[in-house]
GROMACS .gro file of C-alpha atoms in nm:
model
  290
    1MET     CA    1  17.980  14.992  11.487
    2ASN     CA    2  17.621  15.108  11.458
    3GLN     CA    3  17.315  14.897  11.533
    4GLY     CA    4  17.206  14.896  11.169
    5HIS     CA    5  17.531  14.731  11.063
    6ARG     CA    6  17.501  14.471  11.339
    7GLU     CA    7  17.151  14.379  11.222
    8LEU     CA    8  17.268  14.329  10.864
    9ALA     CA    9  17.583  14.139  10.952
   10ASP     CA   10  17.465  13.908  11.230
   11GLN     CA   11  17.139  13.761  11.102
   12GLY     CA   12  17.112  13.383  11.104
   13ARG     CA   13  17.261  13.194  10.810
   14VAL     CA   14  17.210  12.866  10.627
   15TRP     CA   15  17.525  12.656  10.635
   16VAL     CA   16  17.585  12.334  10.442
   17GLU     CA   17  17.838  12.065  10.528
   18PHE     CA   18  17.981  11.797  10.300
   19ASP     CA   19  18.292  11.583  10.276
   20ASP     CA   20  18.574  11.706  10.055
   21PRO     CA   21  18.553  11.476   9.751
   22ALA     CA   22  18.930  11.505   9.705
   23ASP     CA   23  19.041  11.457  10.066
   24ALA     CA   24  18.877  11.213  10.308
   25THR     CA   25  19.033  11.394  10.605
   26GLN     CA   26  18.849  11.721  10.531
   27ARG     CA   27  18.490  11.837  10.549
   28PHE     CA   28  18.364  12.166  10.407
   29ARG     CA   29  18.127  12.396  10.594
   30CYS     CA   30  17.992  12.669  10.364
   31ASP     CA   31  17.772  12.971  10.427
   32LEU     CA   32  17.506  12.930  10.157
   33THR     CA   33  17.334  13.253  10.258
   34TRP     CA   34  17.652  13.443  10.171
   35LEU     CA   35  17.763  13.238   9.873
   36THR     CA   36  17.424  13.273   9.701
   37SER     CA   37  17.406  13.647   9.771
   38SER     CA   38  17.414  13.912   9.499
   39TYR     CA   39  17.735  14.068   9.632
   40GLU     CA   40  17.993  14.205   9.387
   41CYS     CA   41  18.296  14.431   9.424
   42ILE     CA   42  18.205  14.785   9.320
   43PHE     CA   43  18.551  14.942   9.322
   44GLY     CA   44  18.536  15.223   9.067
   45ARG     CA   45  18.159  15.187   9.042
   46GLY     CA   46  18.048  15.400   9.333
   47CYS     CA   47  18.243  15.234   9.613
   48PRO     CA   48  18.253  15.488   9.900
   49GLY     CA   49  18.575  15.335  10.036
   50LEU     CA   50  18.656  15.246  10.393
   51ARG     CA   51  18.730  15.610  10.479
   52THR     CA   52  18.502  15.898  10.385
   53GLU     CA   53  18.792  16.133  10.319
   54ARG     CA   54  18.955  15.886  10.073
   55PRO     CA   55  18.674  15.720   9.876
   56ASP     CA   56  18.895  15.633   9.577
   57ASP     CA   57  19.111  15.398   9.787
   58GLY     CA   58  18.837  15.136   9.822
   59CYS     CA   59  18.969  14.879  10.069
   60CYS     CA   60  19.333  14.940   9.968
   61GLY     CA   61  19.412  15.206  10.226
   62LEU     CA   62  19.576  14.981  10.484
   63GLY     CA   63  19.812  14.777  10.270
   64ALA     CA   64  19.798  14.399  10.247
   65HIS     CA   65  19.946  14.154  10.498
   66PHE     CA   66  20.106  13.847  10.342
   67SER     CA   67  19.993  13.501  10.445
   68ASP     CA   68  20.333  13.332  10.416
   69ALA     CA   69  20.667  13.337  10.236
   70ASP     CA   70  20.517  13.182   9.922
   71ASP     CA   71  20.267  13.467   9.905
   72VAL     CA   72  20.552  13.721   9.925
   73ARG     CA   73  20.749  13.545   9.651
   74ARG     CA   74  20.452  13.511   9.416
   75VAL     CA   75  20.353  13.877   9.447
   76GLY     CA   76  20.716  13.987   9.428
   77ALA     CA   77  20.753  13.814   9.091
   78VAL     CA   78  20.456  14.012   8.956
   79VAL     CA   79  20.588  14.339   9.103
   80ALA     CA   80  20.912  14.278   8.913
   81GLU     CA   81  20.711  14.281   8.587
   82LEU     CA   82  20.554  14.620   8.654
   83THR     CA   83  20.696  14.931   8.487
   84THR     CA   84  20.657  15.304   8.524
   85GLN     CA   85  20.388  15.280   8.255
   86THR     CA   86  20.182  15.028   8.453
   87TRP     CA   87  20.262  15.127   8.813
   88GLN     CA   88  20.236  15.483   8.934
   89PHE     CA   89  20.485  15.441   9.218
   90ALA     CA   90  20.741  15.217   9.050
   91GLN     CA   91  21.018  15.472   9.095
   92GLU     CA   92  20.929  15.531   9.459
   93ALA     CA   93  20.938  15.154   9.519
   94ALA     CA   94  21.278  15.132   9.349
   95ARG     CA   95  21.409  15.396   9.590
   96SER     CA   96  21.253  15.280   9.915
   97GLY     CA   97  21.089  14.942   9.859
   98TRP     CA   98  20.730  14.821   9.822
   99ARG     CA   99  20.709  14.621  10.145
  100GLU     CA  100  20.721  14.709  10.513
  101GLN     CA  101  20.692  14.534  10.850
  102GLU     CA  102  20.399  14.573  11.086
  103ASP     CA  103  20.408  14.383  11.415
  104ASP     CA  104  20.702  14.189  11.271
  105GLU     CA  105  20.490  14.069  10.978
  106PRO     CA  106  20.550  14.165  10.614
  107LYS     CA  107  20.291  14.367  10.425
  108THR     CA  108  20.266  14.596  10.126
  109ARG     CA  109  20.392  14.944  10.205
  110VAL     CA  110  20.152  15.231  10.265
  111PHE     CA  111  20.260  15.535  10.066
  112GLU     CA  112  20.077  15.868  10.055
  113GLY     CA  113  19.784  15.728  10.248
  114ALA     CA  114  19.720  15.397  10.072
  115CYS     CA  115  19.885  15.080   9.942
  116ILE     CA  116  20.182  15.167   9.723
  117LEU     CA  117  20.049  14.928   9.459
  118LEU     CA  118  19.727  15.127   9.420
  119ASN     CA  119  19.733  15.348   9.111
  120ARG     CA  120  19.544  15.667   9.193
  121PRO     CA  121  19.282  15.848   8.981
  122GLY     CA  122  19.443  16.027   8.687
  123PHE     CA  123  19.715  15.767   8.626
  124PRO     CA  124  19.722  15.684   8.251
  125THR     CA  125  19.642  15.312   8.291
  126GLY     CA  126  19.352  15.395   8.522
  127ALA     CA  127  19.291  15.386   8.894
  128GLY     CA  128  19.310  15.055   9.076
  129CYS     CA  129  19.547  14.786   9.195
  130ALA     CA  130  19.850  14.760   8.964
  131LEU     CA  131  19.861  14.386   9.036
  132HIS     CA  132  19.496  14.344   8.938
  133GLN     CA  133  19.553  14.542   8.620
  134GLN     CA  134  19.851  14.320   8.538
  135ALA     CA  135  19.629  14.012   8.571
  136VAL     CA  136  19.385  14.166   8.323
  137ARG     CA  137  19.668  14.236   8.078
  138ASP     CA  138  19.800  13.882   8.115
  139GLY     CA  139  19.455  13.727   8.085
  140VAL     CA  140  19.487  13.536   8.414
  141PRO     CA  141  19.271  13.537   8.729
  142ALA     CA  142  19.368  13.808   8.977
  143LEU     CA  143  19.440  13.538   9.235
  144ARG     CA  144  19.761  13.471   9.038
  145THR     CA  145  19.893  13.823   9.090
  146LYS     CA  146  19.750  13.969   9.412
  147PRO     CA  147  19.827  13.893   9.778
  148ASP     CA  148  19.616  13.612   9.924
  149VAL     CA  149  19.423  13.845  10.153
  150CYS     CA  150  19.329  14.067   9.858
  151TRP     CA  151  19.208  13.808   9.609
  152GLN     CA  152  19.020  13.614   9.874
  153LEU     CA  153  18.800  13.911   9.960
  154PRO     CA  154  18.501  13.890  10.001
  155LEU     CA  155  18.554  13.525  10.098
  156HIS     CA  156  18.707  13.394  10.417
  157ARG     CA  157  18.845  13.047  10.484
  158ASP     CA  158  18.891  12.907  10.835
  159TYR     CA  159  19.029  12.573  10.954
  160ARG     CA  160  18.958  12.384  11.274
  161THR     CA  161  19.008  12.029  11.393
  162VAL     CA  162  18.687  11.849  11.492
  163THR     CA  163  18.724  11.553  11.729
  164LEU     CA  164  18.435  11.306  11.741
  165PRO     CA  165  18.324  11.102  12.046
  166ASP     CA  166  18.506  10.796  11.906
  167ASP     CA  167  18.833  10.995  11.913
  168THR     CA  168  18.854  11.018  11.535
  169SER     CA  169  18.897  11.363  11.390
  170TYR     CA  170  18.878  11.560  11.068
  171THR     CA  171  18.966  11.908  10.946
  172GLU     CA  172  18.669  12.139  10.904
  173VAL     CA  173  18.721  12.400  10.630
  174SER     CA  174  18.474  12.688  10.664
  175ILE     CA  175  18.404  12.914  10.367
  176GLY     CA  176  18.211  13.228  10.452
  177GLU     CA  177  18.185  13.605  10.444
  178TYR     CA  178  18.484  13.831  10.499
  179SER     CA  179  18.274  14.055  10.719
  180ARG     CA  180  18.383  14.377  10.885
  181GLY     CA  181  18.471  14.190  11.202
  182ARG     CA  182  18.729  13.981  11.014
  183TRP     CA  183  18.949  14.291  10.990
  184GLY     CA  184  18.998  14.284  11.367
  185PRO     CA  185  18.937  14.576  11.605
  186GLY     CA  186  19.030  14.826  11.333
  187GLY     CA  187  18.720  14.728  11.138
  188HIS     CA  188  18.509  14.927  11.382
  189ASP     CA  189  18.676  15.243  11.253
  190PHE     CA  190  18.567  15.194  10.891
  191ASP     CA  191  18.317  15.453  10.771
  192TRP     CA  192  18.173  15.196  10.530
  193TYR     CA  193  18.224  14.832  10.448
  194CYS     CA  194  18.098  14.649  10.145
  195SER     CA  195  17.985  14.299  10.240
  196ALA     CA  196  17.684  14.413  10.446
  197SER     CA  197  17.598  14.712  10.226
  198THR     CA  198  17.310  14.716   9.980
  199LEU     CA  199  17.531  14.916   9.741
  200ALA     CA  200  17.739  14.606   9.676
  201HIS     CA  201  17.449  14.361   9.641
  202ARG     CA  202  17.337  14.429   9.284
  203ALA     CA  203  17.503  14.147   9.085
  204ALA     CA  204  17.298  13.960   8.827
  205ARG     CA  205  17.459  13.628   8.924
  206PRO     CA  206  17.512  13.476   9.271
  207LEU     CA  207  17.848  13.510   9.442
  208TYR     CA  208  17.940  13.143   9.413
  209ARG     CA  209  17.938  13.187   9.034
  210THR     CA  210  18.109  13.527   9.010
  211CYS     CA  211  18.382  13.402   9.245
  212ALA     CA  212  18.418  13.061   9.081
  213ASP     CA  213  18.795  13.100   9.029
  214GLU     CA  214  18.853  13.202   9.389
  215LEU     CA  215  18.633  12.928   9.535
  216THR     CA  216  18.797  12.667   9.316
  217GLU     CA  217  19.136  12.781   9.445
  218LEU     CA  218  19.012  12.762   9.805
  219MET     CA  219  18.824  12.433   9.775
  220GLY     CA  220  18.964  12.246   9.476
  221THR     CA  221  18.776  12.159   9.158
  222ALA     CA  222  18.574  11.873   9.307
  223GLY     CA  223  18.489  12.070   9.621
  224TYR     CA  224  18.367  12.367   9.419
  225ALA     CA  225  18.157  12.141   9.196
  226GLU     CA  226  17.984  11.998   9.502
  227LEU     CA  227  17.931  12.347   9.646
  228SER     CA  228  17.775  12.459   9.315
  229ARG     CA  229  17.531  12.169   9.320
  230ARG     CA  230  17.418  12.252   9.672
  231ALA     CA  231  17.406  12.628   9.607
  232GLN     CA  232  17.179  12.570   9.306
  233ALA     CA  233  16.950  12.357   9.522
  234HIS     CA  234  16.945  12.631   9.784
  235LEU     CA  235  16.840  12.892   9.529
  236ILE     CA  236  16.559  12.664   9.409
  237GLY     CA  237  16.445  12.641   9.769
  238VAL     CA  238  16.461  13.020   9.811
  239ALA     CA  239  16.247  13.064   9.500
  240ALA     CA  240  15.992  12.820   9.642
  241VAL     CA  241  15.979  13.007   9.974
  242ARG     CA  242  15.933  13.338   9.792
  243ASN     CA  243  15.651  13.192   9.589
  244ASP     CA  244  15.483  13.050   9.899
  245ALA     CA  245  15.524  13.379  10.086
  246GLU     CA  246  15.376  13.584   9.804
  247HIS     CA  247  15.088  13.360   9.706
  248MET     CA  248  14.998  13.126   9.990
  249HIS     CA  249  15.139  13.215  10.329
  250PRO     CA  250  15.260  13.576  10.367
  251ALA     CA  251  15.405  13.510  10.711
  252GLY     CA  252  15.660  13.285  10.545
  253ARG     CA  253  15.839  13.594  10.412
  254ALA     CA  254  15.991  13.634  10.758
  255LEU     CA  255  16.209  13.331  10.681
  256LEU     CA  256  16.388  13.507  10.397
  257PRO     CA  257  16.657  13.692  10.598
  258LEU     CA  258  16.782  13.348  10.702
  259LEU     CA  259  16.781  13.209  10.348
  260VAL     CA  260  16.885  13.527  10.166
  261HIS     CA  261  17.173  13.752  10.270
  262PRO     CA  262  17.016  14.054  10.445
  263ALA     CA  263  17.195  14.307  10.223
  264THR     CA  264  17.084  14.120   9.910
  265LEU     CA  265  16.730  14.119  10.045
  266ALA     CA  266  16.748  14.489  10.130
  267ALA     CA  267  16.883  14.572   9.783
  268ASP     CA  268  16.580  14.412   9.612
  269PRO     CA  269  16.341  14.699   9.529
  270THR     CA  270  16.058  14.451   9.462
  271ASP     CA  271  16.065  14.302   9.810
  272ASP     CA  272  15.833  14.476  10.056
  273ALA     CA  273  16.016  14.318  10.349
  274ALA     CA  274  16.355  14.456  10.247
  275HIS     CA  275  16.551  14.661  10.496
  276SER     CA  276  16.590  15.028  10.413
  277PRO     CA  277  16.944  15.118  10.298
  278THR     CA  278  17.156  15.333  10.524
  279PRO     CA  279  17.240  15.692  10.418
  280ARG     CA  280  17.594  15.580  10.325
  281ASP     CA  281  17.448  15.308  10.104
  282GLN     CA  282  17.269  15.577   9.906
  283ALA     CA  283  17.577  15.797   9.876
  284ARG     CA  284  17.702  15.727   9.524
  285PRO     CA  285  17.579  15.559   9.204
  286THR     CA  286  17.760  15.255   9.067
  287ALA     CA  287  17.985  15.246   8.760
  288GLU     CA  288  18.257  14.996   8.659
  289SER     CA  289  18.445  14.737   8.868
  290HIS     CA  290  18.821  14.698   8.891
   0.00000   0.00000   0.00000
């Protein structure tokens, strides 16, 4: 992992904590710097992919590990709906299956260098995840059709038990960035990764709004509503800091990498303090998302 990536990924963040309105035993801890970033998936819109030699695979080259048996059953039901007209490798899956084991854990099978559920460029229905395309056809969120690990990207949810000095405890639910390091040691081998790249920080709306369905699924309706309220307040604060930095106290601009995701800041052509994009970030123009 190069130094430039480490600088973008490991800057300080603003986190907010609040009780889960729907569950008194839980407390949310959310990365506002990430959730108010301008990140968006750019698959099919200039995404260089994890591997230089296979840019059209996006992040689908490794196959998807299932979170539990329910995840397998849910995805399996959608796979059963796919046909040779909607899934490029339907016949191959009928012959040899669409799942495999890795370290005794089930995952989607890798076939010809990428996930077997990834339709390649040139397929009549278009390149991209056959499960994602099925969600579009059905008019439902992709979280209803894709493996948990796939629809949760670029979000990550962690749990831990917090014990207080009075011996009471609660469950802390952290919602943050699915950074390169979340992929484990293999993440170091990626030629490119989206969450810290300026290429993927061009959305017109903040992440907490573009990923409203996913965050609601992860946090519940009441939890997401509370996050939205606090994220809006954070963005008002960011605007105030920008205004102060530009018109009253220029040194204040140094605070922005803490308040604003570093890749979002670097992607802003109007910000003199923005980081310069890496050569890979400049590699390809953007087009249309999957």
